[in-house]
Each structure stands twice: as C-alpha cells, then as structure tokens.
Short mmCIF file of C-alpha atoms in Angstrom, two decimals:
data_model
loop_
_atom_site.label_atom_id
_atom_site.label_comp_id
_atom_site.label_asym_id
_atom_site.label_seq_id
_atom_site.Cartn_x
_atom_site.Cartn_y
_atom_site.Cartn_z
CA MET N 16 21.63 -0.49 24.35
CA LYS N 17 25.39 -0.28 24.57
CA HIS N 18 26.79 2.81 26.32
CA LEU N 19 30.36 4.01 26.75
CA LEU N 20 31.46 5.53 30.07
CA LEU N 21 34.24 8.12 30.33
CA ASP N 22 35.88 8.98 33.65
CA CYS N 23 37.09 12.59 33.37
CA ASP N 24 39.47 13.06 36.29
CA ALA N 25 42.17 15.74 36.04
CA PRO N 26 43.89 18.41 38.15
CA LEU N 27 42.34 20.98 35.80
CA MET N 28 39.58 20.75 33.19
CA SER N 29 37.35 23.18 31.32
CA PHE N 30 34.07 22.58 29.52
CA GLY N 31 33.95 25.70 27.36
CA GLY N 32 30.86 27.88 27.34
CA ASP N 33 30.01 31.15 25.59
CA LEU N 34 32.85 33.67 25.34
CA VAL N 35 31.62 37.04 26.64
CA ASP N 36 34.00 39.90 25.85
CA ALA N 37 37.27 38.99 27.59
CA TYR N 38 35.70 36.31 29.81
CA GLY N 39 36.09 32.68 28.81
CA VAL N 40 33.46 31.07 31.02
CA VAL N 41 32.97 27.33 31.38
CA ARG N 42 29.96 25.06 31.77
CA ASP N 43 29.41 22.52 34.52
CA PHE N 44 28.95 19.73 31.98
CA PRO N 45 30.73 18.94 28.71
CA ALA N 46 29.30 20.16 25.42
CA LYS N 47 28.23 17.64 22.81
CA SER N 48 30.78 19.12 20.40
CA MET N 49 33.57 18.62 22.97
CA VAL N 50 32.76 14.94 23.38
CA ALA N 51 32.65 14.50 19.60
CA GLY N 52 35.95 16.34 19.26
CA LEU N 53 37.53 14.23 21.99
CA PHE N 54 36.66 11.05 20.11
CA ALA N 55 37.81 12.57 16.81
CA ASN N 56 41.16 13.46 18.35
CA ALA N 57 41.56 9.93 19.71
CA LEU N 58 40.77 8.56 16.23
CA GLY N 59 43.39 10.83 14.67
CA TRP N 60 41.00 12.83 12.51
CA GLU N 61 42.11 16.21 11.18
CA ARG N 62 40.24 19.52 11.44
CA HIS N 63 39.40 19.42 7.74
CA ASP N 64 37.50 16.12 8.22
CA ALA N 65 34.38 18.23 8.76
CA ASP N 66 31.87 15.72 7.38
CA ALA N 67 33.19 12.94 9.63
CA HIS N 68 33.05 15.22 12.68
CA ALA N 69 29.50 16.31 11.87
CA ALA N 70 28.29 12.74 11.32
CA LEU N 71 29.77 11.53 14.62
CA GLN N 72 28.30 14.48 16.53
CA ALA N 73 24.85 13.84 15.02
CA ARG N 74 24.93 10.21 16.17
CA LEU N 75 25.96 11.01 19.76
CA THR N 76 23.58 11.01 22.71
CA ILE N 77 25.30 12.08 25.92
CA GLY N 78 24.75 12.75 29.60
CA SER N 79 27.09 13.48 32.48
CA ALA N 80 27.36 13.73 36.26
CA ARG N 81 29.73 15.62 38.52
CA VAL N 82 30.88 12.87 40.86
CA GLY N 83 33.52 15.24 42.24
CA GLU N 84 32.57 18.92 42.32
CA GLY N 85 36.04 20.41 42.65
CA ARG N 86 36.26 24.20 42.65
CA ARG N 87 35.98 26.92 40.00
CA GLU N 88 39.15 28.93 39.34
CA ARG N 89 39.84 31.95 37.12
CA GLU N 90 43.08 32.56 35.22
CA PHE N 91 44.24 36.03 34.18
CA GLN N 92 46.08 36.18 30.86
CA THR N 93 47.84 39.13 29.29
CA ALA N 94 50.01 39.48 26.17
CA GLN N 95 51.61 42.45 24.48
CA LEU N 96 51.15 42.12 20.71
CA GLY N 97 53.12 44.01 18.10
CA ALA N 98 52.33 45.00 14.53
CA ASN N 99 54.97 42.62 13.19
CA ASP N 100 53.78 39.59 15.19
CA ARG N 101 52.67 36.66 13.04
CA GLY N 102 50.97 33.39 13.84
CA TRP N 103 49.80 30.16 12.25
CA THR N 104 46.08 29.63 11.83
CA THR N 105 44.16 26.35 11.87
CA ARG N 106 43.77 26.82 8.11
CA GLY N 107 47.52 26.37 7.63
CA ARG N 108 48.21 29.98 6.65
CA VAL N 109 50.31 32.65 8.37
CA GLU N 110 48.15 35.44 9.76
CA GLY N 111 49.39 38.99 10.19
CA ARG N 112 48.05 41.91 12.18
CA ALA N 113 46.39 45.17 11.15
CA GLY N 114 45.42 48.42 12.86
CA GLY N 115 46.98 51.72 13.70
CA ALA N 116 49.90 52.39 16.04
CA ASP N 117 47.62 53.01 19.02
CA THR N 118 46.26 49.45 18.67
CA TYR N 119 49.42 48.01 20.17
CA LYS N 120 49.93 50.36 23.13
CA SER N 121 47.88 48.24 25.55
CA PRO N 122 48.16 44.52 26.33
CA HIS N 123 45.59 41.97 25.25
CA ILE N 124 43.74 40.87 28.40
CA ARG N 125 41.60 37.80 28.92
CA TYR N 126 40.10 35.86 31.84
CA ARG N 127 39.59 32.11 31.49
CA ASP N 128 37.75 29.87 33.94
CA MET N 129 38.51 26.24 34.76
CA ASP N 130 37.62 23.56 37.32
CA ALA N 131 40.27 22.28 39.71
CA ASP N 132 40.14 18.78 41.24
CA ALA N 133 36.78 17.99 39.62
CA ARG N 134 35.68 14.58 38.39
CA VAL N 135 32.96 14.14 35.77
CA LEU N 136 31.43 10.92 34.51
CA ILE N 137 30.15 10.93 30.91
CA ALA N 138 27.80 8.34 29.41
CA CYS N 139 27.19 8.24 25.67
CA ARG N 140 25.73 6.04 22.95
CA LEU N 141 25.58 6.12 19.17
CA GLU N 142 22.47 6.05 16.99
CA PRO N 143 22.61 4.21 14.67
CA ALA N 144 24.84 1.94 16.69
CA ASP N 145 26.15 -0.20 13.81
CA ALA N 146 27.56 2.61 11.64
CA ALA N 147 31.28 3.33 11.61
CA PRO N 148 32.90 4.23 13.90
CA ASP N 149 30.96 2.16 16.44
CA LEU N 150 31.34 2.26 20.23
CA ASP N 151 33.94 -0.49 20.21
CA ALA N 152 36.08 1.58 17.83
CA LEU N 153 35.71 4.63 20.07
CA ALA N 154 36.65 2.59 23.15
CA ALA N 155 39.72 1.21 21.37
CA ALA N 156 40.73 4.75 20.36
CA LEU N 157 40.52 5.93 23.97
CA ILE N 158 42.82 3.09 25.03
CA ARG N 159 45.38 3.80 22.28
CA PRO N 160 44.70 7.35 21.04
CA GLU N 161 46.37 8.66 17.90
CA ARG N 162 47.19 11.92 19.72
CA PRO N 163 47.35 13.07 23.36
CA LEU N 164 43.89 13.65 24.82
CA PHE N 165 42.88 16.65 26.91
CA LEU N 166 39.79 17.96 28.71
CA GLY N 167 38.93 21.34 27.23
CA ARG N 168 42.38 22.93 26.91
CA LYS N 169 45.53 21.22 25.69
CA PRO N 170 47.42 21.51 29.03
CA PHE N 171 44.51 19.84 30.86
CA VAL N 172 45.46 16.18 30.51
CA PRO N 173 43.58 13.38 32.32
CA SER N 174 45.15 11.88 35.42
CA ARG N 175 43.79 8.39 34.63
CA PRO N 176 42.57 6.48 31.54
CA LEU N 177 39.40 8.06 30.18
CA LEU N 178 37.69 4.77 29.32
CA LEU N 179 35.83 3.51 32.39
CA ALA N 180 33.63 0.80 30.86
CA VAL N 181 31.27 -0.21 28.10
CA VAL N 182 27.91 -1.19 29.61
CA GLU N 183 24.47 -2.30 28.53
CA ALA N 184 21.74 0.09 29.72
CA ASP N 185 18.30 1.30 28.64
CA THR N 186 19.00 5.02 29.15
CA ILE N 187 21.79 7.48 29.77
CA LEU N 188 20.79 7.74 33.45
CA ASP N 189 20.89 3.96 33.83
CA ALA N 190 24.38 3.97 32.29
CA LEU N 191 25.52 6.72 34.66
CA THR N 192 24.33 4.78 37.71
CA LEU N 193 26.26 1.74 36.49
CA GLY N 194 29.28 4.00 36.27
CA PHE N 195 28.80 5.22 39.85
CA GLU N 196 29.44 1.68 41.05
CA ARG N 197 32.88 1.78 39.41
CA ILE N 198 34.01 5.13 40.83
CA ASP N 199 36.46 4.81 43.71
CA LEU N 200 35.64 7.81 45.89
CA ALA N 201 33.48 8.84 48.81
CA ARG N 202 29.82 8.70 47.86
CA PRO N 203 27.71 11.82 48.43
CA ALA N 204 23.97 11.59 49.00
CA ALA N 205 23.21 13.16 45.62
CA ILE N 206 25.14 14.51 42.66
CA ARG N 207 24.44 17.07 39.95
CA ALA N 208 23.79 15.66 36.52
CA GLN N 209 22.63 16.50 33.00
CA TRP N 210 20.73 14.12 30.74
CA PRO N 211 18.80 14.22 27.44
CA PHE N 212 15.41 15.91 27.42
CA GLY N 213 12.54 13.47 26.95
CA GLU N 214 14.48 10.37 27.94
CA PRO N 215 12.76 8.38 30.73
CA THR N 216 14.41 8.35 34.14
CA GLY N 217 13.23 4.83 34.96
CA ALA N 218 14.16 3.73 38.48
CA VAL N 219 16.74 6.50 38.91
CA VAL N 220 15.66 8.96 41.63
CA THR N 221 16.01 12.61 40.51
CA HIS N 222 15.51 15.89 42.37
CA GLY N 223 14.91 19.46 41.19
CA ALA N 224 14.90 18.63 37.48
CA GLN N 225 14.85 21.68 35.19
CA THR N 226 14.92 21.90 31.40
CA ALA N 227 17.61 23.94 29.65
CA GLU N 228 18.35 24.79 26.02
CA LEU N 229 21.96 24.66 24.84
CA THR N 230 23.80 25.73 21.73
CA ASP N 231 26.63 23.24 22.11
CA GLU N 232 26.66 21.49 18.75
CA ARG N 233 29.37 22.65 16.37
CA HIS N 234 28.74 23.39 12.70
CA TRP N 235 32.03 21.85 11.64
CA PRO N 236 32.30 23.23 8.08
CA ALA N 237 31.76 26.81 9.31
CA GLY N 238 33.67 26.38 12.57
CA VAL N 239 30.91 27.92 14.73
CA HIS N 240 28.38 26.62 17.25
CA ALA N 241 24.74 26.52 16.21
CA GLY N 242 21.54 24.57 16.67
CA LEU N 243 19.52 23.89 19.80
CA ARG N 244 19.76 20.93 22.16
CA ARG N 245 17.36 20.43 25.05
CA VAL N 246 18.68 18.83 28.22
CA VAL N 247 17.57 18.34 31.82
CA HIS N 248 19.60 19.41 34.86
CA GLY N 249 18.98 17.93 38.28
CA ARG N 250 20.36 15.83 41.09
CA LEU N 251 20.57 12.06 41.22
CA ASP N 252 20.55 9.86 44.29
CA TRP N 253 23.80 7.96 44.56
CA PRO N 254 22.78 4.29 44.32
CA GLN N 255 23.25 2.25 47.47
CA VAL N 256 25.48 -0.57 46.32
CA THR N 257 27.54 -3.08 48.19
CA PRO N 258 31.27 -2.23 47.90
#
C-alpha cells in the first residue's frame, strides 16, 4: 500500500490534547483530526467544508514516531478583557461580551504547553486509496500549499518541507521504518511511537507496547471532538541501515 511520510521538524510544535480548566496540555503524538486539518489547510479548504473534512478524516490511517524528543515547555498567557471588547468568530460574526462589572476586574489567565526542538515522523494512508483526494494530491498540496502550514498553533511553522516521501509499505510501522532511513540525525537505540491498534507489527521490533483509547477525531459539523480510536504506544528499534 502507498503511504505518505511527513517530517514534522520545528522550533516549536504542539499536538493539542484535552483542555483542563486553564491548562492547554499537549499530546506526544498528533491527533487524527490535526493531520486531517493539516491536509485540508494545504488543499485550501474552508472551515465550512465540514463534509469534506469528515470524509478525509474517516479515510485516514495514521501512526507517528518521535525521532527527536525535544523538551516540553509551558507558556503563561494573560489578557485583561473589557466589557466593550469585541472579536470575530470562526462563524464570521462579531461576538460581544456579557457579565457584570466584577467579571472584568481580573485578567484572563491560561497556561499552554508546547514541545521545543522536537521532531516527529508521521506515516499515513488513505482507505479507499483511489477516492479523491488521493495521496498524490495530498503530497502535491504539501509541496505547494494553498495557505501557510503550521504544527498545532499558527506561529509554529515547520523549519523544513513537511513532505518527506511517498513509499510503498504493508503497514504503518513498515512505512515509519522506511522513513527512519531518510532522517538525517543521530540514531538512538529506540524511539517512542504510536500505531493503529490491531495492525500487525511484522518484522519491526517493538518494546513495552500498551493499548490506549483516544478521542481525537473531530465531529466537523458540530466543531467538537468525539468518537473513540484505539492505538498502541511503545518503542521501536531504530533499524540498522547502511548510511
């Protein structure tokens, strides 16, 4: 099967997780909705193209590996909001503010996490493969995107082209190992990875595999995350290849 490899390398990136109160935590691996949204942005789709987003997300099978761990950082944000402040919404309407006078006496505080100097390899395929857009169309969009691409938050732009390669592989793990051979960095003994639950590992050597359940698929018409996706977390041996 044909797989597309993305090389996510940036000074800062964030794979959004569940927002808990004022804490915007991040995941170690990208959500399925983020990958779908990244392709949609490259294709130039609009937010109201909900059916197209949902169809692309449903066809995606993804896995990823942290080929460069980087370090987790936390940003402190604060803003003083007034009763007369207005803002544009994603629905194209101006939104006002409500509440009593005491509502505006304290600043709005939020903490947001991010990864610095990390590098993450993503492998994905489409099922069915021959529907539109196909992998070739997605690869072409990554080369010449309709809009600037970013990794989680708009300021987090990639430091190199996202498209690493299009490869033939039987599984996501096989595709990831083919991607390892194309990464130009020091090779650790093993790396952390996430791959689809139930997919065979084949000849890829894994360690400490554990199953997890994620709610990382977006219900595009409603604008919320829902559903359940089972994945496996573990470590992969870095293949011994001749440079």
